[in-house]
Coordinates of N, CA and C in Angstrom, one line a residue:
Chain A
X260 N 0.8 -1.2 0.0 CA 0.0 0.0 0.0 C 0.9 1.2 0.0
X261 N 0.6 2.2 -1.1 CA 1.1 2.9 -1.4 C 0.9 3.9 -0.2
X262 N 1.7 5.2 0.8 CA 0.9 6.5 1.7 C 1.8 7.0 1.4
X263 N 1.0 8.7 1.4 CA 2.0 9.7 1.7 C 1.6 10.5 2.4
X264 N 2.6 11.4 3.1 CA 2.3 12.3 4.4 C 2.9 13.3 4.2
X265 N 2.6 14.5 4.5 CA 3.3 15.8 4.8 C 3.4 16.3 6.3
X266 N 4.3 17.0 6.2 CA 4.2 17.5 7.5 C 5.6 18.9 7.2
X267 N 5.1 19.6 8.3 CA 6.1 20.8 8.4 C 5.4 21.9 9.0
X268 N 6.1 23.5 9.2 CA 5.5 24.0 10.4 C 3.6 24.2 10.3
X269 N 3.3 24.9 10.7 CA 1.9 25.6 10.6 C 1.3 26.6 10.7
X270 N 2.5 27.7 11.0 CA 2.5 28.8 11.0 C 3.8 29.3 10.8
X271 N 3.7 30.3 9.6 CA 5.4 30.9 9.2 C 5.0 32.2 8.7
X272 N 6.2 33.4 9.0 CA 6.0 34.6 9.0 C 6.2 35.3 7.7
X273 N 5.6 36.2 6.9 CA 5.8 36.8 6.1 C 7.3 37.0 5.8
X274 N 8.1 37.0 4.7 CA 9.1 36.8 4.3 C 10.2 35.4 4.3
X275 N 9.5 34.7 5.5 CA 10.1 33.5 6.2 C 10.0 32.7 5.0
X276 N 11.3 31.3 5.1 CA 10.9 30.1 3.9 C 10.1 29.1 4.8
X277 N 9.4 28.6 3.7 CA 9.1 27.4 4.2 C 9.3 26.3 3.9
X278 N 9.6 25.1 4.4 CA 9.7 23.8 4.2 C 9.3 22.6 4.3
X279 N 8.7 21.9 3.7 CA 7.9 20.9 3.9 C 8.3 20.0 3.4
X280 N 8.1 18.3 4.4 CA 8.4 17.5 4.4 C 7.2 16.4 3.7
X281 N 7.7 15.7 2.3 CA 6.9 14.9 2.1 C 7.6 13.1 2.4
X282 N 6.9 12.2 3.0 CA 7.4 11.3 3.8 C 6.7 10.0 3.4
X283 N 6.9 8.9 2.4 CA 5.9 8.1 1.4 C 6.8 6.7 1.9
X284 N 5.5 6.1 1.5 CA 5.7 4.3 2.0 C 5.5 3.8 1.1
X285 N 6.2 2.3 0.6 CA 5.2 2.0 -0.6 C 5.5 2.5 -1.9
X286 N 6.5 3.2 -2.1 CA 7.1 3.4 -3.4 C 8.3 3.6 -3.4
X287 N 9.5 3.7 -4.1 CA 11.0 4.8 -3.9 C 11.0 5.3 -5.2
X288 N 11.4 5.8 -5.0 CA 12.5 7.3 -6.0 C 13.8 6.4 -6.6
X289 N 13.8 5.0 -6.4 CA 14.8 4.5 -7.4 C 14.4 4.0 -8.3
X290 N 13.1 4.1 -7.9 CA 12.2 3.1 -9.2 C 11.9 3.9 -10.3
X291 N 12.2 3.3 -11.9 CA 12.2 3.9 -12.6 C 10.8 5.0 -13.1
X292 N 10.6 6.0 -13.7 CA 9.2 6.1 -14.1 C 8.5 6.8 -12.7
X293 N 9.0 6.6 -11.3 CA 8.6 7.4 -10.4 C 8.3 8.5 -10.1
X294 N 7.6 9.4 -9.8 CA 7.2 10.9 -9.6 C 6.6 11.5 -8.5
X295 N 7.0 12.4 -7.7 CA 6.0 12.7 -7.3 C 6.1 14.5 -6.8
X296 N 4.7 14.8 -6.6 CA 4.4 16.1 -6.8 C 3.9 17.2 -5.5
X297 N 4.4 18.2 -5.6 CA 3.9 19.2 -5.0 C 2.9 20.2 -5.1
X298 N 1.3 20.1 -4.4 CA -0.1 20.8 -4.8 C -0.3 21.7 -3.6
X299 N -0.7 22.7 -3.9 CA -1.4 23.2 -2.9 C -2.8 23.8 -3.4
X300 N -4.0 24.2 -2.1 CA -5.0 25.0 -2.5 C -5.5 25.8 -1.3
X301 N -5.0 27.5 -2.1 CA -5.7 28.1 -1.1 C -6.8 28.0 0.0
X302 N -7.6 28.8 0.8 CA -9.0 28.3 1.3 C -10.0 29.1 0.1
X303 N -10.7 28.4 0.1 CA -11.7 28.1 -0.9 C -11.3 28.6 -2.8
X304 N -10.5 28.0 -2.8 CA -9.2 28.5 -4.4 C -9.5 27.4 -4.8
X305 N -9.0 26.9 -5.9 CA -8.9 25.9 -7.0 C -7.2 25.2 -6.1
X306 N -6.9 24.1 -6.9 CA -5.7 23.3 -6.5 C -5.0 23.7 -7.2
X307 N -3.5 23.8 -7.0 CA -2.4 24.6 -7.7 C -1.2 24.0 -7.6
X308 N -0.7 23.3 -9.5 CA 0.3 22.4 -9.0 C 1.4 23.1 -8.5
X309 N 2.5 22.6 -8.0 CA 4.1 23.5 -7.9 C 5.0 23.2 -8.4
X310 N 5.4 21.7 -7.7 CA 6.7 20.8 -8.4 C 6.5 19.8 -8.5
X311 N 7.5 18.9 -9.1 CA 7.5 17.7 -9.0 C 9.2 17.1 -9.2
X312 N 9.3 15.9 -8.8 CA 10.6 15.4 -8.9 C 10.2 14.1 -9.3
X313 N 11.1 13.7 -10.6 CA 11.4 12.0 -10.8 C 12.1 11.8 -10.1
X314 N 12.3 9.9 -10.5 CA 13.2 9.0 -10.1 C 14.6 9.7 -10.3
X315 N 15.0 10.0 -11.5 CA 16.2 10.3 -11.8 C 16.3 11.9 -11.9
X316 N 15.9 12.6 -10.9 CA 16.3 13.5 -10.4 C 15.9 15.0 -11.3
X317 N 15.1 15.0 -12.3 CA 14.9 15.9 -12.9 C 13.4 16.3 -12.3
X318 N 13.9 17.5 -12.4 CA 12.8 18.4 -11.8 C 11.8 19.8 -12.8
X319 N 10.8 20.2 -12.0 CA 10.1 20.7 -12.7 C 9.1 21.8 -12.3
X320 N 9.1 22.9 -12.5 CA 8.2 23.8 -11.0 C 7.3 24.7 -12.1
X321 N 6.1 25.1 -11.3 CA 5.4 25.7 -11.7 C 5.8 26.9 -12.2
X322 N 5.8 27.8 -13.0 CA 6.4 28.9 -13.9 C 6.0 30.2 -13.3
X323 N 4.9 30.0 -12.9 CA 4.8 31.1 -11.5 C 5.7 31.7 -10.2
X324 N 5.9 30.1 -9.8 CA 6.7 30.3 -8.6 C 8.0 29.6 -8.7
X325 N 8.5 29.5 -9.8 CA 9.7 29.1 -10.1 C 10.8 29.5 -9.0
X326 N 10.8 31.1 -9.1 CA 11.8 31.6 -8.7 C 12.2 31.6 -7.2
X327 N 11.0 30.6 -6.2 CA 10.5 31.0 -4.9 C 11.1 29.2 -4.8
X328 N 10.8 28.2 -5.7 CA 10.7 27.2 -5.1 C 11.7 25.9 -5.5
X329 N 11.9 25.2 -4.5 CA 13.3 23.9 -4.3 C 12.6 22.7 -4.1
X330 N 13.1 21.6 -5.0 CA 12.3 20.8 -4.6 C 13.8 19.7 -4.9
X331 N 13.8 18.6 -3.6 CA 15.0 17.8 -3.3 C 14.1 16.3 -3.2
X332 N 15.1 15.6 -3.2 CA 14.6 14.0 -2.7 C 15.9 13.4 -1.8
X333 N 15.2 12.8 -1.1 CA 16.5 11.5 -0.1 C 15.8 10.4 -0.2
X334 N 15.8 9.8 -1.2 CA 15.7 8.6 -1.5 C 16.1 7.8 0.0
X335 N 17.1 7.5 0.5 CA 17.5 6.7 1.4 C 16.1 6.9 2.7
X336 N 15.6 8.1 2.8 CA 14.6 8.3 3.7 C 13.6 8.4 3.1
X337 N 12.8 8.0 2.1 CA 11.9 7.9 1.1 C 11.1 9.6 1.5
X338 N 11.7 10.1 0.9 CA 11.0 11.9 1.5 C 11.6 12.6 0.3
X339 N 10.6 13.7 0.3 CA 10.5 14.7 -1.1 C 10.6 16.2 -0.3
X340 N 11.3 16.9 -0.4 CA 11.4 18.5 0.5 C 11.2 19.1 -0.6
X341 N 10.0 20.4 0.1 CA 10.0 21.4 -0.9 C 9.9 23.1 -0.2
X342 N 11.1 23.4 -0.5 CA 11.5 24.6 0.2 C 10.4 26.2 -0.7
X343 N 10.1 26.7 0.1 CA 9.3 28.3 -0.6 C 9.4 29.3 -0.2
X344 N 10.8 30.5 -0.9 CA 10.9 31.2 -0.1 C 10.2 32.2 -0.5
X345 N 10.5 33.3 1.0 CA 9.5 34.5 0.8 C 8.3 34.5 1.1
X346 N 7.9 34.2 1.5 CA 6.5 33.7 2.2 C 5.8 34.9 2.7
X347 N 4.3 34.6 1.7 CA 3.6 36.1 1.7 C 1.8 35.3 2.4
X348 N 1.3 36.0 2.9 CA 0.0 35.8 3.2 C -0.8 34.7 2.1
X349 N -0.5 35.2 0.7 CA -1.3 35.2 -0.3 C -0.9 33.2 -0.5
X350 N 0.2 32.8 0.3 CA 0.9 31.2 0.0 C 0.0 30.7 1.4
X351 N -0.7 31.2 2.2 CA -2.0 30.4 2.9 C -2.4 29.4 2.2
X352 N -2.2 27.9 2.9 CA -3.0 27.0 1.7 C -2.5 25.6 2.5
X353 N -3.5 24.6 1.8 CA -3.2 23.1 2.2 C -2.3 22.8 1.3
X354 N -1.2 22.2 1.4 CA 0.0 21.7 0.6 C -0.1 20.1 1.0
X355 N -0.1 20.0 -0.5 CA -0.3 18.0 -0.4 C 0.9 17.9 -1.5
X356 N 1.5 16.2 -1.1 CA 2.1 15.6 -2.2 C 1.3 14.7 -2.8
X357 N 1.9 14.4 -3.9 CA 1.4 12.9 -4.7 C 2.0 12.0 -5.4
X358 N 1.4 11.3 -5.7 CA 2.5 10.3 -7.0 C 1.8 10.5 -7.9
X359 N 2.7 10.4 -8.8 CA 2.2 10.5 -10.3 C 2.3 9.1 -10.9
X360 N 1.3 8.2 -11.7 CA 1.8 7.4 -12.4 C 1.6 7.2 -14.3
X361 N 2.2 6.9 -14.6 CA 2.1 6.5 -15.7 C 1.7 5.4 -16.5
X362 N 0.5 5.4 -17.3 CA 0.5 4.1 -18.3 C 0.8 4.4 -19.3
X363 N 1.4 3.5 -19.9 CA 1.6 3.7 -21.7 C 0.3 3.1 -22.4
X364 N 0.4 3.7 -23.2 CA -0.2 4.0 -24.8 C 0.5 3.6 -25.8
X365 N -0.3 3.0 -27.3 CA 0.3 2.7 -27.9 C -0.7 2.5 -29.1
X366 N -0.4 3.2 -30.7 CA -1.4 3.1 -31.9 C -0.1 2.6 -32.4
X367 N -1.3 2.4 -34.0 CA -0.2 1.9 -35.2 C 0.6 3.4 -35.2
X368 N 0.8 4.6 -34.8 CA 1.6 5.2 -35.4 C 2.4 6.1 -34.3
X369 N 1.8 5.9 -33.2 CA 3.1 6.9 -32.0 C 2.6 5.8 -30.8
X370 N 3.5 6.2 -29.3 CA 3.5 6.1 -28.2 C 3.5 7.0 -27.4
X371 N 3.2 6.8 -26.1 CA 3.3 8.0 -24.8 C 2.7 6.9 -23.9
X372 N 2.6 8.0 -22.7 CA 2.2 7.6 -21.4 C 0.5 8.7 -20.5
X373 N 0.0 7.8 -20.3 CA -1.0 8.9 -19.7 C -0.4 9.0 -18.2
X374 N -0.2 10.3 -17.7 CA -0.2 10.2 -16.2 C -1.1 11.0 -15.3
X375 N -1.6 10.4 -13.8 CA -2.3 10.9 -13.3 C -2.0 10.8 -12.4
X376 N -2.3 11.4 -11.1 CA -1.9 11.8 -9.9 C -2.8 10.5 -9.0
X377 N -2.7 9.4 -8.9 CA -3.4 8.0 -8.3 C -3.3 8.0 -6.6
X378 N -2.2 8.5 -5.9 CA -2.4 8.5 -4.8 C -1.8 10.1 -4.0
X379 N -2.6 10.5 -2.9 CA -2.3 11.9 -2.1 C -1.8 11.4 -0.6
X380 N -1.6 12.5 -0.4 CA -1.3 12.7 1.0 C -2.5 13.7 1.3
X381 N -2.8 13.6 2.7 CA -4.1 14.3 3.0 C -3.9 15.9 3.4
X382 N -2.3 16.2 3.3 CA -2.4 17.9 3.2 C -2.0 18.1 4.5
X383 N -1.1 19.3 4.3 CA -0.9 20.0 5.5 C -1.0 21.5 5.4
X384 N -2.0 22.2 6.4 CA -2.2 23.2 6.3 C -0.8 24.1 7.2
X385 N -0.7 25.1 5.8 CA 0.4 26.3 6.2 C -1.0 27.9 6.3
X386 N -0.3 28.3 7.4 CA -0.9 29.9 7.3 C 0.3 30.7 7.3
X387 N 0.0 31.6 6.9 CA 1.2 33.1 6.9 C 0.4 34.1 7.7
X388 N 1.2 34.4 8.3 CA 0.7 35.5 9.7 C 1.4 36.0 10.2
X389 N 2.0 36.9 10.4 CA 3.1 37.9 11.4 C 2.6 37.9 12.8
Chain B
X153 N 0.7 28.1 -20.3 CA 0.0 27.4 -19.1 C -1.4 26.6 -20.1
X154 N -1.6 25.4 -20.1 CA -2.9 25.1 -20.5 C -3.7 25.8 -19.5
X155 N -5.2 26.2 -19.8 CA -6.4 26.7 -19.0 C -7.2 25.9 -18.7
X156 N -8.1 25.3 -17.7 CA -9.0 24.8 -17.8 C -10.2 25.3 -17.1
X157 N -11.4 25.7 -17.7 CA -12.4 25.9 -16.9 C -13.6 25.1 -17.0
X158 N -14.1 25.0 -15.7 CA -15.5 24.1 -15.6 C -16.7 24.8 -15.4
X159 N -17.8 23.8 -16.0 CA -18.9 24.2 -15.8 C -19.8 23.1 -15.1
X160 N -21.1 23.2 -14.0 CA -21.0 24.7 -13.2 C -19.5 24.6 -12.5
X161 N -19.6 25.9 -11.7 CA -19.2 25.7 -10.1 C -19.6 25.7 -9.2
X162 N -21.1 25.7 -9.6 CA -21.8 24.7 -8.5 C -22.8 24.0 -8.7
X163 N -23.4 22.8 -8.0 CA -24.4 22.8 -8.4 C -25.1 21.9 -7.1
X164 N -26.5 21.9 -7.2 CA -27.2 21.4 -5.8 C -28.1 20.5 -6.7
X165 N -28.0 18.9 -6.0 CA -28.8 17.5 -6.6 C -29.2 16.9 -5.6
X166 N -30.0 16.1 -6.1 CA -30.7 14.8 -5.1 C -30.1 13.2 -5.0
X167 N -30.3 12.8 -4.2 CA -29.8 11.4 -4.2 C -30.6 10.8 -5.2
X168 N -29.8 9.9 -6.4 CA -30.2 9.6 -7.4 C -30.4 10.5 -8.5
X169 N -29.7 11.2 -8.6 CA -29.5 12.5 -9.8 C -28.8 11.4 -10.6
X170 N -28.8 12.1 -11.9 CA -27.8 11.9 -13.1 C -27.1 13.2 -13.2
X171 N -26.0 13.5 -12.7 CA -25.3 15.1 -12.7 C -24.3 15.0 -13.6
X172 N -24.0 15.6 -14.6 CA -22.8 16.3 -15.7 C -22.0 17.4 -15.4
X173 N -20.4 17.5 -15.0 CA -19.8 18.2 -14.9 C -19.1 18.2 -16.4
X174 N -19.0 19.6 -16.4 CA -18.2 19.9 -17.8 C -16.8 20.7 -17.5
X175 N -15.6 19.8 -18.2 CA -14.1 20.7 -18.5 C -13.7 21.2 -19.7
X176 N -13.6 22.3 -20.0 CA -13.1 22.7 -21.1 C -11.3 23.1 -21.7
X177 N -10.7 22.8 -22.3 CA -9.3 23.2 -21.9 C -8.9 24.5 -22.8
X178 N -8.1 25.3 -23.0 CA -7.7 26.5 -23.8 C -6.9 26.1 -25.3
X179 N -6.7 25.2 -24.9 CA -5.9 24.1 -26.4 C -6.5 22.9 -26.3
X180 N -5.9 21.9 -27.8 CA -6.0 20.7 -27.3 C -5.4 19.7 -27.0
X181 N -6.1 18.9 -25.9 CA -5.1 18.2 -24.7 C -5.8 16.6 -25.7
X182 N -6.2 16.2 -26.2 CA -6.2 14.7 -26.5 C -7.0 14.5 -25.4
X183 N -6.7 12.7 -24.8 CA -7.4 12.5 -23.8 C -6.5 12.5 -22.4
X184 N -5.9 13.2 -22.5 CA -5.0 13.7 -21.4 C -5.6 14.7 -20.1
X185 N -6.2 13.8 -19.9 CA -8.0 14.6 -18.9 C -8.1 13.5 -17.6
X186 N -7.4 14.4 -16.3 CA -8.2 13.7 -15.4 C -9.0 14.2 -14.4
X187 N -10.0 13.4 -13.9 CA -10.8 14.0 -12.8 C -10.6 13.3 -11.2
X188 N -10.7 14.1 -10.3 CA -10.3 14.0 -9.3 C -12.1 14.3 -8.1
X189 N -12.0 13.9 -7.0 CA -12.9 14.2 -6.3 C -12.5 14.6 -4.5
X190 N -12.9 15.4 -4.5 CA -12.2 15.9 -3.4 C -13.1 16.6 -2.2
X191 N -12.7 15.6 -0.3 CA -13.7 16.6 0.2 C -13.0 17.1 1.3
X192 N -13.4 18.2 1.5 CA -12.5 18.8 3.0 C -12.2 18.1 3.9
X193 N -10.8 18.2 4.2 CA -9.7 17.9 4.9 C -9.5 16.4 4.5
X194 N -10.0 16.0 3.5 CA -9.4 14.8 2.9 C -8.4 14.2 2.0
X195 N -7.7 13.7 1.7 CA -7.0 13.9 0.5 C -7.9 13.7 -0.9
X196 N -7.4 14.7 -1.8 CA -8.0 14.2 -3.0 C -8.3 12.7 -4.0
X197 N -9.0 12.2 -4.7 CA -9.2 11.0 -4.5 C -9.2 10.9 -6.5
X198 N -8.5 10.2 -6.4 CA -8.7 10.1 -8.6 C -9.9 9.3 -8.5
X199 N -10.2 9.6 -9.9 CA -11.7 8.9 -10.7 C -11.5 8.3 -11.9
X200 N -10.9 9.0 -12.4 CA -10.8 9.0 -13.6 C -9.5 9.5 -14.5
X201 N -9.3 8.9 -15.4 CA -7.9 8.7 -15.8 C -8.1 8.9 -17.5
X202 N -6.8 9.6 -18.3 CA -7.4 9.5 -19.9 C -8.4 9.4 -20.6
X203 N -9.0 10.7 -19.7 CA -10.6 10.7 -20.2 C -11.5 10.2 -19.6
X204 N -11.3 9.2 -19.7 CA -12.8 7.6 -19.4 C -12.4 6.2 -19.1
X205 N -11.1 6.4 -18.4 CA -10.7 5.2 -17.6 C -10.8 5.2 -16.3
X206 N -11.6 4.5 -15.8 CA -12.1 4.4 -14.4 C -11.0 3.7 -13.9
X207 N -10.4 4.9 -12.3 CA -9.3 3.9 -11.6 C -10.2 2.9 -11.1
X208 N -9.2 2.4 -10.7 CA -9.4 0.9 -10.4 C -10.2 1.2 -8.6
X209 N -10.8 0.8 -8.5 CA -12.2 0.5 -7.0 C -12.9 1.7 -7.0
X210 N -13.4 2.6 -7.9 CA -14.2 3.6 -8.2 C -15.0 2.8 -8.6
X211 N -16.4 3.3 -8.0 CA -17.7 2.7 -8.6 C -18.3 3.4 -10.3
X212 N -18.7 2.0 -10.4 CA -19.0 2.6 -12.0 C -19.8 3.3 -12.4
X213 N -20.7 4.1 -11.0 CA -21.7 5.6 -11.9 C -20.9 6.6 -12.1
X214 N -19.6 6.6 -12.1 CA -18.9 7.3 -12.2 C -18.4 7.2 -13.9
X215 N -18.3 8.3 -14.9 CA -17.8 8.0 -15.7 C -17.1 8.9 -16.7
X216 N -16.4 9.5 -17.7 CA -15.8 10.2 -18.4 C -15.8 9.9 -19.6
X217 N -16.3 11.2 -20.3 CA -16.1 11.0 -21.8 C -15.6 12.4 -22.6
X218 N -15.0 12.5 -23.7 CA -14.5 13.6 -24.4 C -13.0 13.9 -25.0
X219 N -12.4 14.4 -26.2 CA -11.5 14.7 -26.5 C -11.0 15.7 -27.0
X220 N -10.2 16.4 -27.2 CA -9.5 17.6 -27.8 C -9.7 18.8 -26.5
X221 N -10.7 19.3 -26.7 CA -10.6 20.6 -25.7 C -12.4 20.4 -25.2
X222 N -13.3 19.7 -25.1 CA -14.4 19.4 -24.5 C -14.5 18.1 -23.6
X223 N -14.4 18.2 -22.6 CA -14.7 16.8 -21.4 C -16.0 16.5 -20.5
X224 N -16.5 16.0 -20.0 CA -17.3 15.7 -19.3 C -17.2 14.6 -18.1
X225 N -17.6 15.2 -16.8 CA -17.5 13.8 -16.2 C -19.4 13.4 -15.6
X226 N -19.6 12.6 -15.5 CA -21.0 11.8 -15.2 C -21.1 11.0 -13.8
X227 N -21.9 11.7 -12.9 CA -22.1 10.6 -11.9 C -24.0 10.0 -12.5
X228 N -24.1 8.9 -12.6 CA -25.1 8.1 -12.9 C -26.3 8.3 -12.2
X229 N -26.3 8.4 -10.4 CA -27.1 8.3 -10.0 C -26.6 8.8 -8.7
X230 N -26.6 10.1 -8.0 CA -25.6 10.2 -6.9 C -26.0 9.7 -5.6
X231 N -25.3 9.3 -5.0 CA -25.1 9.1 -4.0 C -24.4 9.9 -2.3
X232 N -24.8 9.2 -1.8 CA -24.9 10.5 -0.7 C -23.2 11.0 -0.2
X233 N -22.2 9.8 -0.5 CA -21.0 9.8 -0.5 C -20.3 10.7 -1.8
X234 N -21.2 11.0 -2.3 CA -21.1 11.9 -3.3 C -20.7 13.4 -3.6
X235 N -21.2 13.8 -2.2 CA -20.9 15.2 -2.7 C -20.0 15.8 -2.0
X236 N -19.3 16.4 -2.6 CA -17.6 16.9 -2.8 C -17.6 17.9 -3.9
X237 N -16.5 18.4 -3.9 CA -15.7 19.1 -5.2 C -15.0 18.4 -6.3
X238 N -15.2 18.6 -7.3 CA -14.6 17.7 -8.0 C -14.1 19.0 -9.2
X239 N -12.6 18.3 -9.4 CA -11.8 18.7 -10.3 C -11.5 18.3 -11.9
X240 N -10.9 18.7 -12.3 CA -10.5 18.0 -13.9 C -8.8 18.7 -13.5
X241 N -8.0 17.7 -14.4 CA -6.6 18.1 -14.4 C -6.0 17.7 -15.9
X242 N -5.5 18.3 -16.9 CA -4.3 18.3 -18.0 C -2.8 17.9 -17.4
X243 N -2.3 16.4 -18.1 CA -1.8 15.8 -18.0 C -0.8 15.9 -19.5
X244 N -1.6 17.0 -20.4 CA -1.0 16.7 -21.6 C 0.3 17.5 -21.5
X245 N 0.6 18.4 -20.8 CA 1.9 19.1 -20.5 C 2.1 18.6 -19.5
X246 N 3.5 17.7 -19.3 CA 3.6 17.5 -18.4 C 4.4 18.2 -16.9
X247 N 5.2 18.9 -18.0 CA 6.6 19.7 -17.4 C 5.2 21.2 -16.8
X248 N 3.6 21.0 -16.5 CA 3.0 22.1 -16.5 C 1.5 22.0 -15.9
X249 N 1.3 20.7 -14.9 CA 0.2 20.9 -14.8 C -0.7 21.5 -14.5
X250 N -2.0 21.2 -14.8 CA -2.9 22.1 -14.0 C -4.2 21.7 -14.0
X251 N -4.8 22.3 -12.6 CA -6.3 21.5 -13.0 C -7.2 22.6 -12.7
X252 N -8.7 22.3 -13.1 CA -9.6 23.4 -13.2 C -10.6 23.8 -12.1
X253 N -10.8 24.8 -12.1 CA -11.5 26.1 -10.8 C -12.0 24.9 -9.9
X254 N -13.0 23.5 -10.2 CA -13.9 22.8 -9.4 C -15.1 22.9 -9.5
X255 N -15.8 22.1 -9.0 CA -17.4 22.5 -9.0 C -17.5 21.4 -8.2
X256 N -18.6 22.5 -7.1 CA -18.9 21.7 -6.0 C -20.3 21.4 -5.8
X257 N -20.4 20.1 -5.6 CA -21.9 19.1 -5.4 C -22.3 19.2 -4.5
X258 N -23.6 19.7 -3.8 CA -24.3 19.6 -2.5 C -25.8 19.4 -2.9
X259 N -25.9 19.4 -1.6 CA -27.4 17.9 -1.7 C -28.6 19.6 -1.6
X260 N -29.2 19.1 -2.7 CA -30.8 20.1 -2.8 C -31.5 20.0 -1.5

C-alpha cells in the first residue's frame, strides 16, 4: 500500500521560507518512471500544481513560482522536500504531495504515457501571519 | 500554461440524480484529462484517468467521456457519498500541470 504524508511548520512569517516535508511508504524514487508532486489550495481557491521530482532527479516547477521554489529527494529516507521562499499571506493553503503514475499508450503510429496523480497525502495546512 | 475551466461551479442535486460536470481546456489536450474528487480535509481521490478510464475500486456511476478541448464527467445516480468538489486536471503538459477552478456538489 502505497501513503504519503506531509508535515512541516503551521505557521510561518511573512518573508520566512518554508519547508515541507513529504514522507511516502510504498514506493521509492529508485524506481524507474517514479514521480512525485507538490499541490497546494488556497482556502476556498482551485488546487495549484508546484513541483514535481522524478526517479532520476529531474525536476520541474510551476512557472509562477519558479523563482520562490526547491524541490530535493532523499531517497535513502523515502522523503521529497520542498522549500518556498518569501512567504507572503497570499501562500495560505493546504500543501499535499502525490504520486504520479504513468501508463503507456500505444497506436499503429506513435506512443506515450497517460499520467495521473493515483495517490495523495491528506495535506498540510500552512498559514502566513506575522 | 494550458487553461481549464469548468462548468457549473456549483451545483445542488438529489440522491439519485444523473449530474454532468463539464471541463473545457484552452488548447487541445487529446485525452489527457483527469478527474479527481475531493472533500474537505481529505486527501483528493482520482476517478478518472485518460478521459474515461475508471481507476481501479471507483464505482461505476462514475464516468468520463470527451477529446481535444471538450470533457465531461457523469455521476449516474448520486449518492450521498457523493458530494464533494470535483476537479479535472491536464496531464497533456507534463513539465505544467494544471487543473480546473472545481465544481462543488451539495445535496438540494
Amino acid at each position: 500500500q502505497v501513503t504519503l504524508k506531509e508535515s512541516g511548520p503551521a505557521l510561518v512569517k511573512p518573508t520566512q521560507t518554508l519547508t515541507l516535508t513529504c514522507t511516502f511508504s510504498g514506493l521509492s524514487l529508485r524506481t524507474a518512471g517514479m514521480r512525485v508532486n507538490w499541490i497546494r489550495q488556497p482556502p476556498g481557491k482551485a488546487l495549484e500544481w508546484l513541483a514535481h521530482i522524478d526517479w532520476d532527479d529531474d525536476k520541474f516547477y510551476s512557472t509562477s513560482l519558479k523563482t520562490r521554489l526547491t524541490i530535493s529527494k532523499d531517497t535513502s529516507k523515502n522523503q521529497v522536500v520542498l522549500t518556498m521562499t518569501n512567504m507572503d499571506p497570499v501562500d495560505t493553503a493546504t500543501y499535499y504531495c502525490s504520486r504520479t503514475t504513468a501508463t503507456p499508450w500505444e497506436t499503429a503510429m506513435a506512443t506515450g504515457y497517460y499520467y495521473y496523480m493515483d495517490v495523495w497525502g491528506k495535506g498540510t495546512t500552512v498559514t502566513v501571519s506575522s | 500554461d494550458i487553461q481549464l475551466t469548468q462548468s457549473p461551479s456549483s451545483l445542488s442535486a438529489s440522491i439519485g440524480d444523473r449530474i454532468t460536470i463539464t471541463c473545457r481546456a484552452s488548447e487541445s489536450i487529446g485525452t489527457y484529462l483527469n478527474w479527481y474528487q475531493h472533500k474537505s480535509g481529505k486527501a483528493p481521490k482520482l476517478l478518472i484517468y485518460a478521459a474515461s478510464s475508471l481507476q481501479s475500486g471507483v464505482p461505476s456511476r462514475f464516468s468520463g467521456s470527451g477529446s481535444g478541448t471538450d470533457f465531461t464527467l457523469t455521476i449516474s445516480s448520486l449518492q450521498p457519498e457523493d458530494f464533494a468538489t470535483y476537479f479535472c486536471q491536464q496531464s497533456y503538459n507534463t513539465q505544467g500541470v494544471t487543473f480546473g477552478p472545481g465544481t462543488k456538489v451539495d445535496i438540494k
